[in-house]
């Protein structure tokens, strides 16, 4: 059996990679590397987040439309504060759900992709 060690990356499709990278940088403080471009068009960029990468690719490269893929979840220390900051920026958020092990809730990025914020409530 193959043993998976960790998640290498999660990728989201974007019609405009540079604009979506800017959204995540300004909204969640994620610092993306310089995008890979051809003919002046950004086709792909990625950011190191924890032990993996969050990648943005053009819809042509991924072959899917924004909002049609699975969601990514980013770990945050305080989801209530994070949601308050999103709302201050005019970004609508869903209700925060509380489970026995975490708090989580979602918002939608500028391309229509669902983004989940997650706060673990269990001590490792």
PDB file of C-alpha atoms in Angstrom:
ATOM      1  CA  UNK A   1       0.000   0.000   0.000  1.00  0.00           C
ATOM      2  CA  UNK A   2       1.167   3.537  -0.731  1.00  0.00           C
ATOM      3  CA  UNK A   3       1.660   5.657   2.382  1.00  0.00           C
ATOM      4  CA  UNK A   4       0.782   9.332   1.981  1.00  0.00           C
ATOM      5  CA  UNK A   5       3.084  11.518   4.081  1.00  0.00           C
ATOM      6  CA  UNK A   6       1.299  14.888   3.841  1.00  0.00           C
ATOM      7  CA  UNK A   7      -0.704  17.123   1.548  1.00  0.00           C
ATOM      8  CA  UNK A   8       1.693  18.607  -1.009  1.00  0.00           C
ATOM      9  CA  UNK A   9      -0.602  21.355  -2.306  1.00  0.00           C
ATOM     10  CA  UNK A  10      -4.164  22.430  -2.866  1.00  0.00           C
ATOM     11  CA  UNK A  11      -4.942  24.330  -6.062  1.00  0.00           C
ATOM     12  CA  UNK A  12      -7.780  26.671  -6.951  1.00  0.00           C
ATOM     13  CA  UNK A  13      -8.753  27.747 -10.465  1.00  0.00           C
ATOM     14  CA  UNK A  14      -8.752  31.440 -11.340  1.00  0.00           C
ATOM     15  CA  UNK A  15      -9.678  33.500 -14.363  1.00  0.00           C
ATOM     16  CA  UNK A  16      -7.127  36.091 -13.107  1.00  0.00           C
ATOM     17  CA  UNK A  17      -4.318  34.489 -11.074  1.00  0.00           C
ATOM     18  CA  UNK A  18      -2.669  37.807 -10.149  1.00  0.00           C
ATOM     19  CA  UNK A  19      -5.924  39.332  -8.876  1.00  0.00           C
ATOM     20  CA  UNK A  20      -6.785  36.227  -6.847  1.00  0.00           C
ATOM     21  CA  UNK A  21      -3.278  36.119  -5.322  1.00  0.00           C
ATOM     22  CA  UNK A  22      -3.679  39.790  -4.374  1.00  0.00           C
ATOM     23  CA  UNK A  23      -7.087  38.994  -2.766  1.00  0.00           C
ATOM     24  CA  UNK A  24      -5.568  36.266  -0.564  1.00  0.00           C
ATOM     25  CA  UNK A  25      -2.577  38.447   0.275  1.00  0.00           C
ATOM     26  CA  UNK A  26      -4.764  41.378   1.335  1.00  0.00           C
ATOM     27  CA  UNK A  27      -7.455  39.254   3.014  1.00  0.00           C
ATOM     28  CA  UNK A  28      -5.529  36.474   4.773  1.00  0.00           C
ATOM     29  CA  UNK A  29      -1.938  37.727   4.635  1.00  0.00           C
ATOM     30  CA  UNK A  30      -0.796  34.849   2.410  1.00  0.00           C
ATOM     31  CA  UNK A  31       2.429  35.737   0.591  1.00  0.00           C
ATOM     32  CA  UNK A  32       2.574  34.249  -2.896  1.00  0.00           C
ATOM     33  CA  UNK A  33       5.749  33.701  -4.900  1.00  0.00           C
ATOM     34  CA  UNK A  34       6.076  35.558  -8.189  1.00  0.00           C
ATOM     35  CA  UNK A  35       3.647  33.978 -10.646  1.00  0.00           C
ATOM     36  CA  UNK A  36       4.806  31.875 -13.566  1.00  0.00           C
ATOM     37  CA  UNK A  37       3.787  33.838 -16.647  1.00  0.00           C
ATOM     38  CA  UNK A  38       3.724  33.357 -20.393  1.00  0.00           C
ATOM     39  CA  UNK A  39       3.241  36.252 -22.807  1.00  0.00           C
ATOM     40  CA  UNK A  40       2.630  38.586 -19.862  1.00  0.00           C
ATOM     41  CA  UNK A  41      -0.213  36.478 -18.432  1.00  0.00           C
ATOM     42  CA  UNK A  42       0.109  34.952 -14.947  1.00  0.00           C
ATOM     43  CA  UNK A  43      -0.693  31.245 -15.289  1.00  0.00           C
ATOM     44  CA  UNK A  44       0.281  29.838 -11.891  1.00  0.00           C
ATOM     45  CA  UNK A  45       1.518  30.933  -8.475  1.00  0.00           C
ATOM     46  CA  UNK A  46       1.869  29.326  -5.084  1.00  0.00           C
ATOM     47  CA  UNK A  47       2.370  30.193  -1.440  1.00  0.00           C
ATOM     48  CA  UNK A  48       3.892  28.105   1.319  1.00  0.00           C
ATOM     49  CA  UNK A  49       1.309  27.668   4.095  1.00  0.00           C
ATOM     50  CA  UNK A  50       2.519  25.530   6.978  1.00  0.00           C
ATOM     51  CA  UNK A  51       4.024  22.353   5.541  1.00  0.00           C
ATOM     52  CA  UNK A  52       2.202  22.514   2.202  1.00  0.00           C
ATOM     53  CA  UNK A  53       1.438  24.864  -0.652  1.00  0.00           C
ATOM     54  CA  UNK A  54      -1.656  26.775  -1.728  1.00  0.00           C
ATOM     55  CA  UNK A  55      -1.602  27.133  -5.516  1.00  0.00           C
ATOM     56  CA  UNK A  56      -3.602  29.248  -7.936  1.00  0.00           C
ATOM     57  CA  UNK A  57      -3.838  28.191 -11.589  1.00  0.00           C
ATOM     58  CA  UNK A  58      -5.659  29.528 -14.602  1.00  0.00           C
ATOM     59  CA  UNK A  59      -8.934  27.830 -15.415  1.00  0.00           C
ATOM     60  CA  UNK A  60      -7.369  26.631 -18.693  1.00  0.00           C
ATOM     61  CA  UNK A  61      -4.551  24.858 -16.850  1.00  0.00           C
ATOM     62  CA  UNK A  62      -6.898  23.207 -14.356  1.00  0.00           C
ATOM     63  CA  UNK A  63      -9.691  22.509 -16.814  1.00  0.00           C
ATOM     64  CA  UNK A  64     -12.375  23.548 -14.327  1.00  0.00           C
ATOM     65  CA  UNK A  65     -14.243  26.732 -13.488  1.00  0.00           C
ATOM     66  CA  UNK A  66     -13.819  28.703 -10.246  1.00  0.00           C
ATOM     67  CA  UNK A  67     -16.261  27.584  -7.562  1.00  0.00           C
ATOM     68  CA  UNK A  68     -16.511  24.053  -8.986  1.00  0.00           C
ATOM     69  CA  UNK A  69     -13.790  22.434  -6.878  1.00  0.00           C
ATOM     70  CA  UNK A  70     -13.436  21.221  -3.328  1.00  0.00           C
ATOM     71  CA  UNK A  71     -12.768  23.753  -0.588  1.00  0.00           C
ATOM     72  CA  UNK A  72      -9.541  24.534   1.204  1.00  0.00           C
ATOM     73  CA  UNK A  73      -9.474  25.069   4.979  1.00  0.00           C
ATOM     74  CA  UNK A  74      -6.933  27.372   6.617  1.00  0.00           C
ATOM     75  CA  UNK A  75      -6.141  26.976  10.325  1.00  0.00           C
ATOM     76  CA  UNK A  76      -6.504  30.208  12.340  1.00  0.00           C
ATOM     77  CA  UNK A  77      -5.920  30.938  16.019  1.00  0.00           C
ATOM     78  CA  UNK A  78      -9.181  32.878  16.539  1.00  0.00           C
ATOM     79  CA  UNK A  79     -11.980  32.350  14.034  1.00  0.00           C
ATOM     80  CA  UNK A  80     -14.234  35.013  15.556  1.00  0.00           C
ATOM     81  CA  UNK A  81     -11.511  37.657  15.118  1.00  0.00           C
ATOM     82  CA  UNK A  82     -10.778  36.396  11.595  1.00  0.00           C
ATOM     83  CA  UNK A  83     -14.449  36.624  10.595  1.00  0.00           C
ATOM     84  CA  UNK A  84     -14.707  40.104  12.116  1.00  0.00           C
ATOM     85  CA  UNK A  85     -11.725  41.184   9.989  1.00  0.00           C
ATOM     86  CA  UNK A  86     -13.334  39.700   6.864  1.00  0.00           C
ATOM     87  CA  UNK A  87     -16.618  41.502   7.549  1.00  0.00           C
ATOM     88  CA  UNK A  88     -14.699  44.778   8.090  1.00  0.00           C
ATOM     89  CA  UNK A  89     -13.381  44.321   4.536  1.00  0.00           C
ATOM     90  CA  UNK A  90     -16.948  43.862   3.264  1.00  0.00           C
ATOM     91  CA  UNK A  91     -16.612  40.101   2.776  1.00  0.00           C
ATOM     92  CA  UNK A  92     -19.723  38.116   3.679  1.00  0.00           C
ATOM     93  CA  UNK A  93     -19.165  35.129   5.946  1.00  0.00           C
ATOM     94  CA  UNK A  94     -21.264  32.104   6.747  1.00  0.00           C
ATOM     95  CA  UNK A  95     -22.226  31.240  10.306  1.00  0.00           C
ATOM     96  CA  UNK A  96     -19.459  29.812  12.485  1.00  0.00           C
ATOM     97  CA  UNK A  97     -20.202  26.165  13.271  1.00  0.00           C
ATOM     98  CA  UNK A  98     -19.010  24.741  16.580  1.00  0.00           C
ATOM     99  CA  UNK A  99     -18.228  21.032  16.846  1.00  0.00           C
ATOM    100  CA  UNK A 100     -16.731  19.005  19.709  1.00  0.00           C
ATOM    101  CA  UNK A 101     -13.248  19.427  18.155  1.00  0.00           C
ATOM    102  CA  UNK A 102     -13.287  22.703  16.233  1.00  0.00           C
ATOM    103  CA  UNK A 103     -14.971  25.886  15.078  1.00  0.00           C
ATOM    104  CA  UNK A 104     -15.279  26.497  11.348  1.00  0.00           C
ATOM    105  CA  UNK A 105     -16.983  28.699   8.826  1.00  0.00           C
ATOM    106  CA  UNK A 106     -16.643  29.784   5.228  1.00  0.00           C
ATOM    107  CA  UNK A 107     -16.577  32.728   2.875  1.00  0.00           C
ATOM    108  CA  UNK A 108     -16.270  33.038  -0.903  1.00  0.00           C
ATOM    109  CA  UNK A 109     -13.234  34.489  -2.677  1.00  0.00           C
ATOM    110  CA  UNK A 110     -13.445  36.907  -5.613  1.00  0.00           C
ATOM    111  CA  UNK A 111     -13.498  34.015  -8.126  1.00  0.00           C
ATOM    112  CA  UNK A 112     -16.376  32.174  -6.403  1.00  0.00           C
ATOM    113  CA  UNK A 113     -14.285  29.536  -4.605  1.00  0.00           C
ATOM    114  CA  UNK A 114     -15.385  28.513  -1.122  1.00  0.00           C
ATOM    115  CA  UNK A 115     -12.742  29.104   1.568  1.00  0.00           C
ATOM    116  CA  UNK A 116     -13.060  27.611   5.050  1.00  0.00           C
ATOM    117  CA  UNK A 117     -11.391  28.962   8.166  1.00  0.00           C
ATOM    118  CA  UNK A 118     -10.852  26.401  10.930  1.00  0.00           C
ATOM    119  CA  UNK A 119      -9.944  26.775  14.597  1.00  0.00           C
ATOM    120  CA  UNK A 120      -9.024  23.572  16.396  1.00  0.00           C
ATOM    121  CA  UNK A 121     -10.399  23.430  19.931  1.00  0.00           C
ATOM    122  CA  UNK A 122      -8.550  20.309  21.045  1.00  0.00           C
ATOM    123  CA  UNK A 123      -5.116  20.359  22.597  1.00  0.00           C
ATOM    124  CA  UNK A 124      -2.663  18.102  20.752  1.00  0.00           C
TER     125      UNK A 124
END
